[in-house]
Short mmCIF file of C-alpha atoms and ligand atoms in Angstrom, two decimals:
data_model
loop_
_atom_site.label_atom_id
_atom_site.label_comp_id
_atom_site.label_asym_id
_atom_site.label_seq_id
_atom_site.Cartn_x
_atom_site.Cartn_y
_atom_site.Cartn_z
CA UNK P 1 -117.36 -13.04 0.68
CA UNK P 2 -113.58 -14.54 1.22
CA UNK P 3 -112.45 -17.45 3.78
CA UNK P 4 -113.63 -16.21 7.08
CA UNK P 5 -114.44 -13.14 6.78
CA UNK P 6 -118.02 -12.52 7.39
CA UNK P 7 -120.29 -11.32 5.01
CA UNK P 8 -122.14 -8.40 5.37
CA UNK P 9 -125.91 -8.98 5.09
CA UNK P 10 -129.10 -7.03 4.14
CA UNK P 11 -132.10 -8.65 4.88
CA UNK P 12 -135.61 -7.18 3.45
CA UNK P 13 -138.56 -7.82 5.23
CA UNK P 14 -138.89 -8.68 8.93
CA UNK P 15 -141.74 -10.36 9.15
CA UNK P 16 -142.54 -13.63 10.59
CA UNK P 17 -139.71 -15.40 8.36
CA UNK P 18 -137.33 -12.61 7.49
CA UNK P 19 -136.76 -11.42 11.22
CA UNK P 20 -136.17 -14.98 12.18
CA UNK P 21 -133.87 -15.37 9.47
CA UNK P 22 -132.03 -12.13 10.13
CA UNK P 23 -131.48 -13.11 13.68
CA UNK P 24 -130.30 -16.59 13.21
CA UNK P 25 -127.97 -14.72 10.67
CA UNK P 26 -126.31 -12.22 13.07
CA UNK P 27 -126.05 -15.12 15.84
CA UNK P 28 -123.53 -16.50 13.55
CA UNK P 29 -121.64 -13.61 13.69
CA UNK P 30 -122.52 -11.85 10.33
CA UNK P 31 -123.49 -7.88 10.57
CA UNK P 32 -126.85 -7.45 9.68
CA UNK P 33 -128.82 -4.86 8.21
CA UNK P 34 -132.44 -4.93 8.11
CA UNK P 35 -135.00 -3.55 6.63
CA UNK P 36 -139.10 -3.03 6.69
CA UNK P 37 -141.14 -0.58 5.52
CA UNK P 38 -142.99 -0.03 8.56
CA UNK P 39 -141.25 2.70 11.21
CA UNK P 40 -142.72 1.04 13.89
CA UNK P 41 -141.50 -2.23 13.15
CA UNK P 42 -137.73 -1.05 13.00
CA UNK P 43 -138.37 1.08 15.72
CA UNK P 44 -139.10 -1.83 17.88
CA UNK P 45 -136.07 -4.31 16.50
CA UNK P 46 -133.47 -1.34 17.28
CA UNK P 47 -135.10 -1.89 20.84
CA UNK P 48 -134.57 -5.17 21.22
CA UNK P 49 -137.61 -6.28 20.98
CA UNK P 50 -139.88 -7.91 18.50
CA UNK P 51 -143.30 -7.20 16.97
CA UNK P 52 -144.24 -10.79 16.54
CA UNK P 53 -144.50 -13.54 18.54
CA UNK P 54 -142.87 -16.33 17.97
CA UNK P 55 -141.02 -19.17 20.42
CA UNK P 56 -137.46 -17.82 21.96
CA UNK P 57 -137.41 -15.15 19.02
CA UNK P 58 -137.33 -12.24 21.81
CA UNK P 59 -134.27 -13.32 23.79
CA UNK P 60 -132.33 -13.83 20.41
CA UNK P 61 -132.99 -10.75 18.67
CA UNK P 62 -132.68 -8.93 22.30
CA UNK P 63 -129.10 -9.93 22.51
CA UNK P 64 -128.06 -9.63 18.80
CA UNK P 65 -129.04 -6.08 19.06
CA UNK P 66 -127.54 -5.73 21.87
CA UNK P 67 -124.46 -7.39 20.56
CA UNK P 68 -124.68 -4.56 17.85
CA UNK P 69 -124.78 -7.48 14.96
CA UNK P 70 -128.61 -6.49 13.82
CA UNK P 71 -129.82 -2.86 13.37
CA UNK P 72 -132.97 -2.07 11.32
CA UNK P 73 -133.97 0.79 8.90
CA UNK P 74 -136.75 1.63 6.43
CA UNK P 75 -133.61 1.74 3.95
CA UNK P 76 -131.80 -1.00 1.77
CA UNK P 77 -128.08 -0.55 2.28
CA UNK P 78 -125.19 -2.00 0.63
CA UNK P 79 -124.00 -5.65 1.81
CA UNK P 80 -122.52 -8.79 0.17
CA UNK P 81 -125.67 -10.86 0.52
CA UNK P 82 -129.48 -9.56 0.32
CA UNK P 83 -131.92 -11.82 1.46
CA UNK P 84 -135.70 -11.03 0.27
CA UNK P 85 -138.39 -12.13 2.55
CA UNK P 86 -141.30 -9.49 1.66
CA UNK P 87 -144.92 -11.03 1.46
CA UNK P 88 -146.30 -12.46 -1.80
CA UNK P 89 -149.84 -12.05 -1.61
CA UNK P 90 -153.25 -12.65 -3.67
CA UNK P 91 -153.95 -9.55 -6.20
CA UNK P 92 -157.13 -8.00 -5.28
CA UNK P 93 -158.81 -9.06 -8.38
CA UNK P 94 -161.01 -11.93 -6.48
CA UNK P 95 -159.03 -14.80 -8.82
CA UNK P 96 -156.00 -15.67 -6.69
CA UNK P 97 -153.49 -14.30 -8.87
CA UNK P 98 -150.16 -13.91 -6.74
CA UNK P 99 -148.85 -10.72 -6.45
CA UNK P 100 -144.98 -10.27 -6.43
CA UNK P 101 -144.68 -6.79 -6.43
CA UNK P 102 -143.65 -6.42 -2.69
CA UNK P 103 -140.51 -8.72 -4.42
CA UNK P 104 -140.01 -6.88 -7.31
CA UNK P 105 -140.06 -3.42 -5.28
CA UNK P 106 -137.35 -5.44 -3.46
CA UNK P 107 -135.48 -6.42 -6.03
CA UNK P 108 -135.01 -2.74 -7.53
CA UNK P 109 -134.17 -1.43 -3.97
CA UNK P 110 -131.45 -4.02 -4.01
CA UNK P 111 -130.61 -3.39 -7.33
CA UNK P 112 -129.59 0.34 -6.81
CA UNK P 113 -127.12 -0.23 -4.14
CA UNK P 114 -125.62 -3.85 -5.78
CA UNK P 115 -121.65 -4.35 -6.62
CA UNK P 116 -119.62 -6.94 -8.31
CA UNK P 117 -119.45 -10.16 -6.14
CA UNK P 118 -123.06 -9.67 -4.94
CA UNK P 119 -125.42 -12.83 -3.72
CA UNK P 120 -129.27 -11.87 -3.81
CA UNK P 121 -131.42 -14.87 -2.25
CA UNK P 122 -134.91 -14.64 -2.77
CA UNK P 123 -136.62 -16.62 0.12
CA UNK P 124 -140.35 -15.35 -0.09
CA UNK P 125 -142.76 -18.08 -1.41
CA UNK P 126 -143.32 -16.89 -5.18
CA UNK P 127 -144.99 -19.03 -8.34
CA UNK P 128 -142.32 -20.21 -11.06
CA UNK P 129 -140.02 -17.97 -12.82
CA UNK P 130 -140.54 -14.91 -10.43
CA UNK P 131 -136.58 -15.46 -9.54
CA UNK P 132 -136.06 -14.75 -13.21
CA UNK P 133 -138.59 -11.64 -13.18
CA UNK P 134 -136.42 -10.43 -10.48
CA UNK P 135 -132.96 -10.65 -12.34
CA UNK P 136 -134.23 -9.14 -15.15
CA UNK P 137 -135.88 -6.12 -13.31
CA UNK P 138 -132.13 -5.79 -12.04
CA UNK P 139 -130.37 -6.15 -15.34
CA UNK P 140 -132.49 -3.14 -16.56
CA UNK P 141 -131.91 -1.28 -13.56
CA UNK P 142 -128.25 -2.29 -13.33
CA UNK P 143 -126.86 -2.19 -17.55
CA UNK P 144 -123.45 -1.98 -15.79
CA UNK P 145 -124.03 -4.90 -13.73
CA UNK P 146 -123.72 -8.85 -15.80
CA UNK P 147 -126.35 -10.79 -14.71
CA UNK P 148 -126.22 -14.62 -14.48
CA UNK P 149 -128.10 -16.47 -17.47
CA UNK P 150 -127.92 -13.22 -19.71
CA UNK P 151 -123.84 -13.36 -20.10
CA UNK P 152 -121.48 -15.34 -21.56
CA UNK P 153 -118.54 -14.80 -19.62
CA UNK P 154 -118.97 -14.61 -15.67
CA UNK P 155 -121.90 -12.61 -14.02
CA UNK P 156 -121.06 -10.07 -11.52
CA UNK P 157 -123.55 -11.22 -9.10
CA UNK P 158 -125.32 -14.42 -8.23
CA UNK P 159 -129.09 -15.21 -7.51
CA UNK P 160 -130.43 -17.65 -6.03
CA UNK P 161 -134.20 -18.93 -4.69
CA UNK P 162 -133.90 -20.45 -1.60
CA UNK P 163 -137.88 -21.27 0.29
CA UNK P 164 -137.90 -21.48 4.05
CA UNK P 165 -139.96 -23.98 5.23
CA UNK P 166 -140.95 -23.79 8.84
CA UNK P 167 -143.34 -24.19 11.16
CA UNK P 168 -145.19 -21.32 13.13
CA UNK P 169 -144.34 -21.88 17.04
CA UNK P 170 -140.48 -24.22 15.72
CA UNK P 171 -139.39 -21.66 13.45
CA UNK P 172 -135.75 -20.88 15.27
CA UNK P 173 -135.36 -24.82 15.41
CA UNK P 174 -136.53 -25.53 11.58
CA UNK P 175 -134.78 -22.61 10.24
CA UNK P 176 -131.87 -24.16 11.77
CA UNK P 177 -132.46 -27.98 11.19
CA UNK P 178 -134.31 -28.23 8.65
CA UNK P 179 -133.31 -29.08 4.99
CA UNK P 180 -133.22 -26.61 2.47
CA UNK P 181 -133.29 -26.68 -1.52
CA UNK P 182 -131.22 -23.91 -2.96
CA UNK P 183 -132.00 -23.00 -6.67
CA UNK P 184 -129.34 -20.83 -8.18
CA UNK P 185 -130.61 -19.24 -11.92
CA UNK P 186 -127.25 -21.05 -12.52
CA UNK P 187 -125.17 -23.55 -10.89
CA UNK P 188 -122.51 -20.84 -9.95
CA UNK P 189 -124.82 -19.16 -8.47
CA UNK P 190 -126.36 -22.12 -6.66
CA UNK P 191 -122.96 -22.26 -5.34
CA UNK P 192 -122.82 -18.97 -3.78
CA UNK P 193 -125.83 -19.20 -2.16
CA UNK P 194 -124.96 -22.38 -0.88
CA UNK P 195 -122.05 -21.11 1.10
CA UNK P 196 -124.17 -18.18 2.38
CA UNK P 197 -126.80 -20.85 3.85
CA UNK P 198 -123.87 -23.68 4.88
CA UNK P 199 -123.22 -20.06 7.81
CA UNK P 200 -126.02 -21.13 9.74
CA UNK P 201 -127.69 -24.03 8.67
CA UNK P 202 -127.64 -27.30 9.95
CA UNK P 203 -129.92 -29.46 7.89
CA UNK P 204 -128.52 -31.08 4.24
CA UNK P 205 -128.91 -27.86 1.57
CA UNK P 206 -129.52 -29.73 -1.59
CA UNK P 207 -128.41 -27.56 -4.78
CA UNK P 208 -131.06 -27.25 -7.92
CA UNK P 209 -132.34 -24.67 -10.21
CA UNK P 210 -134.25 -21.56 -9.62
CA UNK P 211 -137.48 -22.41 -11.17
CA UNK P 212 -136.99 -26.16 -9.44
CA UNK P 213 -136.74 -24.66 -6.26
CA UNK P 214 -139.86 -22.01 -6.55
CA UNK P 215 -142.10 -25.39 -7.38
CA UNK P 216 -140.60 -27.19 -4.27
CA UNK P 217 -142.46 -24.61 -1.88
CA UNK P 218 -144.99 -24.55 -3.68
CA UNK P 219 -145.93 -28.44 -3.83
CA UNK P 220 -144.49 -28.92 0.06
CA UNK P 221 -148.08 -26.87 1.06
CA UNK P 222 -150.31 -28.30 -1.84
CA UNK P 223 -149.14 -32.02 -0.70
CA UNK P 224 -150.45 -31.17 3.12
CA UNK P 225 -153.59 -29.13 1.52
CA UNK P 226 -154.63 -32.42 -0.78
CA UNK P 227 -154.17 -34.26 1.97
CA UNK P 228 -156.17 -32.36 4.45
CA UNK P 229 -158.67 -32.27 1.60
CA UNK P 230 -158.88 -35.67 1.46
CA UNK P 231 -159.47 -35.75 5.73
CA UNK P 232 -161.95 -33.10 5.43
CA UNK P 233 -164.11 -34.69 2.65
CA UNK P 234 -164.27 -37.98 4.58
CA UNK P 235 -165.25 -35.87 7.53
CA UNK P 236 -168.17 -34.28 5.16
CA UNK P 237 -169.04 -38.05 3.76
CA UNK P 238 -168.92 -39.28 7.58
CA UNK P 239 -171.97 -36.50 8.67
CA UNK P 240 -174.03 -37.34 5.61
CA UNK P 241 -173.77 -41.28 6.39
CA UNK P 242 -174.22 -40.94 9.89
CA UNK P 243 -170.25 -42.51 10.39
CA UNK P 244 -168.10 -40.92 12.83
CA UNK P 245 -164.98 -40.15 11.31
CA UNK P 246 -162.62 -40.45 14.02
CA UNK P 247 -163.20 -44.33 14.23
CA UNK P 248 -163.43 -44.78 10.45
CA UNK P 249 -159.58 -42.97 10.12
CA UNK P 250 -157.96 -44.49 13.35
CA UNK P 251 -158.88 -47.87 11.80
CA UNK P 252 -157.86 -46.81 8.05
CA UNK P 253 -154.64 -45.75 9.91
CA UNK P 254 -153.49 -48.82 11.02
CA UNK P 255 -153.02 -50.06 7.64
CA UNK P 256 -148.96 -49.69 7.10
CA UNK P 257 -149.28 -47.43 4.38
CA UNK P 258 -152.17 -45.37 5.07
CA UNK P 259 -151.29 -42.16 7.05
CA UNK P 260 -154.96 -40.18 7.07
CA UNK P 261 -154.82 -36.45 8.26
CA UNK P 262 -156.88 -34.81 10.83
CA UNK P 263 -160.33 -33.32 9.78
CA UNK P 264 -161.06 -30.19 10.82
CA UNK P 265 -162.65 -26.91 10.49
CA UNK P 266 -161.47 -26.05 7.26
CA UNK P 267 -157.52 -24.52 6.48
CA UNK P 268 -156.10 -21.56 7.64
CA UNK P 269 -152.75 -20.00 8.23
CA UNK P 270 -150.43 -18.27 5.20
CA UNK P 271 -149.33 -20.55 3.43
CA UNK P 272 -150.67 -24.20 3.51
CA UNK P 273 -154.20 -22.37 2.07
CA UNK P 274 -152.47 -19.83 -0.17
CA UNK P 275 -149.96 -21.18 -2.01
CA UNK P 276 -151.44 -23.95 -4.02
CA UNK P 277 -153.28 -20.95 -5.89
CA UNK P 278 -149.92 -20.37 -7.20
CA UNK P 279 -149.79 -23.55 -8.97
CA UNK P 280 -153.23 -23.23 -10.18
CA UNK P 281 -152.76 -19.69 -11.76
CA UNK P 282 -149.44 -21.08 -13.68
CA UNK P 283 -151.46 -24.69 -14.82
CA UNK P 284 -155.02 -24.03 -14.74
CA UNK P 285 -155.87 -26.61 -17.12
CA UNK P 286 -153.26 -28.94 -15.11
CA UNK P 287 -153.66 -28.56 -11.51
CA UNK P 288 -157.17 -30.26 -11.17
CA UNK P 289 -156.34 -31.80 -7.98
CA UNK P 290 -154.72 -28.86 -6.19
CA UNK P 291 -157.39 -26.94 -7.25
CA UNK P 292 -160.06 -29.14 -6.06
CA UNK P 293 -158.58 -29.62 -3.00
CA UNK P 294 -158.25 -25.72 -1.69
CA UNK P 295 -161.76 -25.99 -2.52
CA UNK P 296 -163.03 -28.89 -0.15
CA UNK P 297 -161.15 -27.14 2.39
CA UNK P 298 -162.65 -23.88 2.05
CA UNK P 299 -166.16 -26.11 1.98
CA UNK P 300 -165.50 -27.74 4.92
CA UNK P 301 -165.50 -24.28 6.60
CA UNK P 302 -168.76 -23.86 5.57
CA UNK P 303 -169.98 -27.52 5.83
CA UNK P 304 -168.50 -26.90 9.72
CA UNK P 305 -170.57 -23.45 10.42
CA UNK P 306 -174.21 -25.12 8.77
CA UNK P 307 -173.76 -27.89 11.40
CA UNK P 308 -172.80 -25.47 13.84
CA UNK P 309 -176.20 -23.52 13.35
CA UNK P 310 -178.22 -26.36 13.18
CA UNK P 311 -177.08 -27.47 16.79
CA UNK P 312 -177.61 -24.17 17.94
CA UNK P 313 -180.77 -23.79 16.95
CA UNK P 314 -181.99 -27.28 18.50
CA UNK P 315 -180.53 -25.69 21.92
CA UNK P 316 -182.73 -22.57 21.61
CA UNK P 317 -181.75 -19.88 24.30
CA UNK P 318 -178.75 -21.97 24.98
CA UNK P 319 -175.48 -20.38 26.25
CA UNK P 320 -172.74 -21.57 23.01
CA UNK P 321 -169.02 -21.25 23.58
CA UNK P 322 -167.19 -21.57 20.35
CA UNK P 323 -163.29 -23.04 21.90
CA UNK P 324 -160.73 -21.52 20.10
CA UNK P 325 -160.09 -19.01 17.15
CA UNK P 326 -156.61 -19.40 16.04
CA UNK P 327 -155.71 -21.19 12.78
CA UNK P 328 -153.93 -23.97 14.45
CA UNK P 329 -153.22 -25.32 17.94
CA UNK P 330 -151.38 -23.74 20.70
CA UNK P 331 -150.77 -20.59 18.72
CA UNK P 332 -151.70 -17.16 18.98
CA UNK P 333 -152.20 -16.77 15.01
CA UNK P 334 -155.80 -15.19 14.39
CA UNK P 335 -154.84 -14.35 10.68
CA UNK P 336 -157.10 -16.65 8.08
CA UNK P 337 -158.46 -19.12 10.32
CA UNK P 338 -161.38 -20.53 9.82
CA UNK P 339 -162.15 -21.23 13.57
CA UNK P 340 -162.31 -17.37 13.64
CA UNK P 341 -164.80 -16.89 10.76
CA UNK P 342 -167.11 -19.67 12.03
CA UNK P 343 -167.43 -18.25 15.73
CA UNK P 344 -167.64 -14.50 14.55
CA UNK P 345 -170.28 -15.93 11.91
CA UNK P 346 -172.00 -17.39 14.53
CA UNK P 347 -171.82 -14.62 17.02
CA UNK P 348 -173.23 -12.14 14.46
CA UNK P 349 -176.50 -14.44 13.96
CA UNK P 350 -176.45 -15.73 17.79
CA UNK P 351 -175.45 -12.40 19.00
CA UNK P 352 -175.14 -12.73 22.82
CA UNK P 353 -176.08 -16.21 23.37
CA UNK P 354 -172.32 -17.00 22.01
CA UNK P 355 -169.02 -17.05 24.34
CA UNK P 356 -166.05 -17.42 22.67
CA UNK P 357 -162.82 -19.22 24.32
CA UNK P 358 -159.21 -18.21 23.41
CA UNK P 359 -156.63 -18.29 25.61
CA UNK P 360 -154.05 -16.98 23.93
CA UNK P 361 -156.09 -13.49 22.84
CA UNK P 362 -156.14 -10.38 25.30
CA UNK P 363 -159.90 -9.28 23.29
CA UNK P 364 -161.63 -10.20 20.60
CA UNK P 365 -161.15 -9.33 17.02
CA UNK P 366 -162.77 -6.57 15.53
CA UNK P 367 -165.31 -8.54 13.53
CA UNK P 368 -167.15 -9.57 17.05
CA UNK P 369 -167.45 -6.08 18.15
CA UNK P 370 -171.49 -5.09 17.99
CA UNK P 371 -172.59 -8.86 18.40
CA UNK P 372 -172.63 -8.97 22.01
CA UNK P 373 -170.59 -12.21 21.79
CA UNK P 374 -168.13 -12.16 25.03
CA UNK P 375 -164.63 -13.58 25.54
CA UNK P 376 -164.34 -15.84 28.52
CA UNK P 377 -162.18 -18.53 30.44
CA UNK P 378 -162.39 -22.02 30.00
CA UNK P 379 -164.03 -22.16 33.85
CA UNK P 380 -166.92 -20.18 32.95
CA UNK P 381 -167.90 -21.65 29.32
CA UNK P 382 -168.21 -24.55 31.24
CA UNK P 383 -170.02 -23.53 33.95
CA UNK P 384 -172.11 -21.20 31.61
CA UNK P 385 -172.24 -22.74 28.48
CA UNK P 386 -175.07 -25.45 27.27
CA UNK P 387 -173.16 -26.35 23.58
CA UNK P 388 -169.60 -26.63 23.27
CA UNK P 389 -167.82 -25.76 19.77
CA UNK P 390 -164.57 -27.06 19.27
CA UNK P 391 -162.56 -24.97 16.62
CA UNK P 392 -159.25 -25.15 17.73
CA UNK P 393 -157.13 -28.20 19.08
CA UNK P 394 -155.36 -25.83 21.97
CA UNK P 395 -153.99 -28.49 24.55
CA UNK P 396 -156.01 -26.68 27.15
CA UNK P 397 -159.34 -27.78 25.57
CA UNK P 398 -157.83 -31.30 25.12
CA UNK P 399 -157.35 -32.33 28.99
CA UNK P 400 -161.60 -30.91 29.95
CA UNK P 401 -162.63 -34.15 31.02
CA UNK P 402 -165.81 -35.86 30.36
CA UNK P 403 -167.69 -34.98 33.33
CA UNK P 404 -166.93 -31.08 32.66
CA UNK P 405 -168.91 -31.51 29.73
CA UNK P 406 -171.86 -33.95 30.91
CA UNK P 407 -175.21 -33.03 29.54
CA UNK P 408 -173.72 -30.34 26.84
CA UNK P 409 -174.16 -30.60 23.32
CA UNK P 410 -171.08 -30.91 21.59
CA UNK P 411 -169.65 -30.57 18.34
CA UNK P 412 -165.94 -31.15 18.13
CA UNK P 413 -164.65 -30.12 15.01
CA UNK P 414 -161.31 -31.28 15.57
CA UNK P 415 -161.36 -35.07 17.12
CA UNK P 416 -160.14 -33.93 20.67
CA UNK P 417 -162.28 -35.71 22.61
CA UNK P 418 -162.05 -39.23 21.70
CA UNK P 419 -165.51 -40.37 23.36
CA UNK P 420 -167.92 -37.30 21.34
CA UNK P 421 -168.75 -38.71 18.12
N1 SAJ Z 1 -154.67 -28.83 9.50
C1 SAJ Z 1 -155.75 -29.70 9.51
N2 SAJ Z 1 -155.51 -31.04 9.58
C2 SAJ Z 1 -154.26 -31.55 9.67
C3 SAJ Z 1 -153.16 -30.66 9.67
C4 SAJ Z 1 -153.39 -29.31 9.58
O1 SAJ Z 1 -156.91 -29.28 9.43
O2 SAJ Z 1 -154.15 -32.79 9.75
C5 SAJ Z 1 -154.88 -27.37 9.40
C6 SAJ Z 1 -154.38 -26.59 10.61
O3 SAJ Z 1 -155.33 -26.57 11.64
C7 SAJ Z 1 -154.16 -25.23 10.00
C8 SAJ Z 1 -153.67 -25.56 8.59
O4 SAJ Z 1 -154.10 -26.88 8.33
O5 SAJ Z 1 -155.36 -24.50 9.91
C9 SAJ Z 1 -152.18 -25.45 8.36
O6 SAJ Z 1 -151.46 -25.92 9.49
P1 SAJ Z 1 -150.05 -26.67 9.41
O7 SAJ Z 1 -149.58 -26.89 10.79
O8 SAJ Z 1 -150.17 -27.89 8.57
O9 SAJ Z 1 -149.10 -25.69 8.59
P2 SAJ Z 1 -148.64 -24.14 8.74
O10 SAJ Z 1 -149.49 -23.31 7.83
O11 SAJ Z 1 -148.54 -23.72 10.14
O12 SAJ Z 1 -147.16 -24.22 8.14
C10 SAJ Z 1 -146.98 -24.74 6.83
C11 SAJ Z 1 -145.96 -25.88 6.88
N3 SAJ Z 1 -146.03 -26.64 5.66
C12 SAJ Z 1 -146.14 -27.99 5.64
O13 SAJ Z 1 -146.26 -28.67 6.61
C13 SAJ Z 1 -146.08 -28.62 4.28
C14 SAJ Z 1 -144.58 -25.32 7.08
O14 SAJ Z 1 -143.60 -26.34 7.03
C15 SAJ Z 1 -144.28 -24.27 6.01
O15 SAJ Z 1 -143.01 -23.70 6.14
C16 SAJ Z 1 -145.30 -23.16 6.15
O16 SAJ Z 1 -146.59 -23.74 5.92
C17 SAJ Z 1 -144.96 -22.08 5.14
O17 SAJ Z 1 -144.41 -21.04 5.54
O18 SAJ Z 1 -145.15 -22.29 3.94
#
């Protein structure tokens, strides 16, 4: 990886960060090779087209295809820099361990095909010292190979960890703009990385360690989960005092150093509600707060479907249309959201009685199927529909107007409509 000669890279994992990533990659001009497990999924990249969905991702992978800079396999091949972006998910023993051996199936892959001058970049949120797991899974696949932090002269290759940190629905924008923290297991290999990254990044990419940079992600989504904690336990003390919450954190707002977040039905999505666990398993003793906090949020779900019920049941026969199942606003993410488990919740006690709202799903999930629940538009919840459930903050719930919902009962979980208490 020379002057201006491109490197070849090998991307594993094309999922919602690593295609992204690989794309943005081969726009700026370096051959890439990527790889997933799943057939289908490479199957549909070497079409053009995408298995996700995700803003302006289809017209950018369409035409680096096309351009012949990104071709997929179910293979790792050789390249100058790999770039690991498998999922890191929770064991299945019911105690949120994390479970890095999608990386450190990677790593060996990589491992196997890896020559002098190599950069591997581990990008896939993982707890602390998994970057140093992954070198040393290498080093005893690789004895030929001198591996940074277990030489004394120069390593042969360089590793790095290096966290996206995106938002679902901006991710071509962040991944480009945003700032990045690059941890090299040493500064050399910081280095390295950091000229891979400088390719096609436009935020400031701030240099640190490995084990530096694996805590970074990790606090980034326990910050946002304390604070939604903090929200979402106001929003429980609010019901039990009879306060309305909105009022109570507009006002706290406009103090010049209070900045409350939004209540709502609990946390969802893959990240902001997974990864403080990470912490937690590392520091149990330590990580009160963060631990504490993914619980209130996980309450509030709960807190959110009891209330739910109860206004159900003092409509009784009452059409309900629960708005909104994704795990966030003006997405089409259905994955861990609690605005999903709440509605299918209560269509499986209210069975019929329930319509569901969602305009960015085609049919409902599986979970629905049996209850009798229906998916409908927006038009006929309200023309059906006696109670009104907001789960989701979609702008098209925001702009029904206050006559459209005139002698409903409403309970908006979310804060959208300013005059509902
Ligand atoms: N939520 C609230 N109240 C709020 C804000 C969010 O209830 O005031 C809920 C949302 O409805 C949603 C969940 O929290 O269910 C998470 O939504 P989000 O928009 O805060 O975050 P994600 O999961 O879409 O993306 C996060 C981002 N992390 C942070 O903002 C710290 C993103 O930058 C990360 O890259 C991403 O996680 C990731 O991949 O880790």
């Amino acid at each position: 990886m020379r002057g201006d000669i491109k490197p070849e890279v090998c991307v594993i994992g094309l999922g919602y960060i690593g295609l992204p990533t690989a794309a943005i990659i081969a726009r700026a001009g370096c051959p890439v090779h990527g790889v997933d497990v799943t057939q289908n999924v490479v199957d549909t990249i070497n079409r053009g087209e995408i298995h996700i969905e995700e803003v302006d991702l289809d017209g950018l992978v369409q035409a680096v295809v096309q351009r012949g800079l990104l071709k997929a396999s179910t293979e790792v091949a050789p390249a100058d820099v790999f770039v690991i972006a498998v999922p890191t998910p929770f064991a299945k023993d019911g105690n949120h361990t994390p479970d890095t051996s999608y990386v450190m199936a990677a790593a060996k892959n990589v491992a196997k095909v890896l020559k002098k001058g190599d950069v591997v970049i581990l990008e896939s949120t993982s707890p602390v010292g998994t970057t140093e797991a992954m070198r040393d899974a290498m080093a005893a696949e690789r004895p030929d190979l001198a591996m940074p932090g277990l030489t004394d002269g120069q390593p042969d290759v360089s590793l790095a960890y290096c966290p996206e940190r995106v938002l679902p629905g901006k991710i071509l924008e962040e991944l480009t703009h945003n700032d990045r923290s690059i941890g090299g297991i040493t500064p050399r290999c910081a280095r390295k990385a950091l000229a891979f990254y400088k390719r096609f990044v436009k935020g400031e990419c701030v240099t640190t360690d490995a084990r530096s940079a694996e805590m970074t992600k990790l606090v980034e989504n326990s910050f946002r989960d304390v604070n939604i904690a903090f929200a979402n336990e106001l929003s429980m003390i609010a019901d039990k005092q009879g306060l309305d919450v909105w009022e109570v954190i507009r006002l706290a707002n406009r103090h010049p150093r209070v900045n409350i977040l939004t209540p709502g039905p609990g946390v969802g999505g893959h990240c902001i509600a997974v990864d403080p666990w990470f912490i937690v398993h590392g520091a149990p003793e330590e990580a009160k707060i963060i631990r504490q906090a993914r619980e209130t949020n996980d309450a509030k779900m709960h807190h959110v479907l009891a209330r739910a019920k109860s206004l159900v049941e003092a409509n009784p026969g009452a059409k309900i249309a629960c708005l909104g199942l994704a795990f966030k606003a003006n997405i089409d993410d259905f994955r861990e959201s609690p605005a999903r488990y709440v509605a299918a919740s209560l269509a499986r006690e209210f069975g019929e009685r329930v319509q569901v709202v969602e305009p960015y799903a085609g049919e409902l999930p599986k979970e629905f199927d049996g209850t009798g629940a229906e998916l409908v538009d927006i038009d006929t919840a309200l023309e059906e529909s006696d109670v009104l459930i907001t789960l989701v903050d979609h702008d098209v719930f925001k702009v029904i107007p206050p006559e459209e919902r005139q002698g409903k009962a409403v309970y908006d979980t979310r804060g959208i409509w300013p005059d509902v208490t």
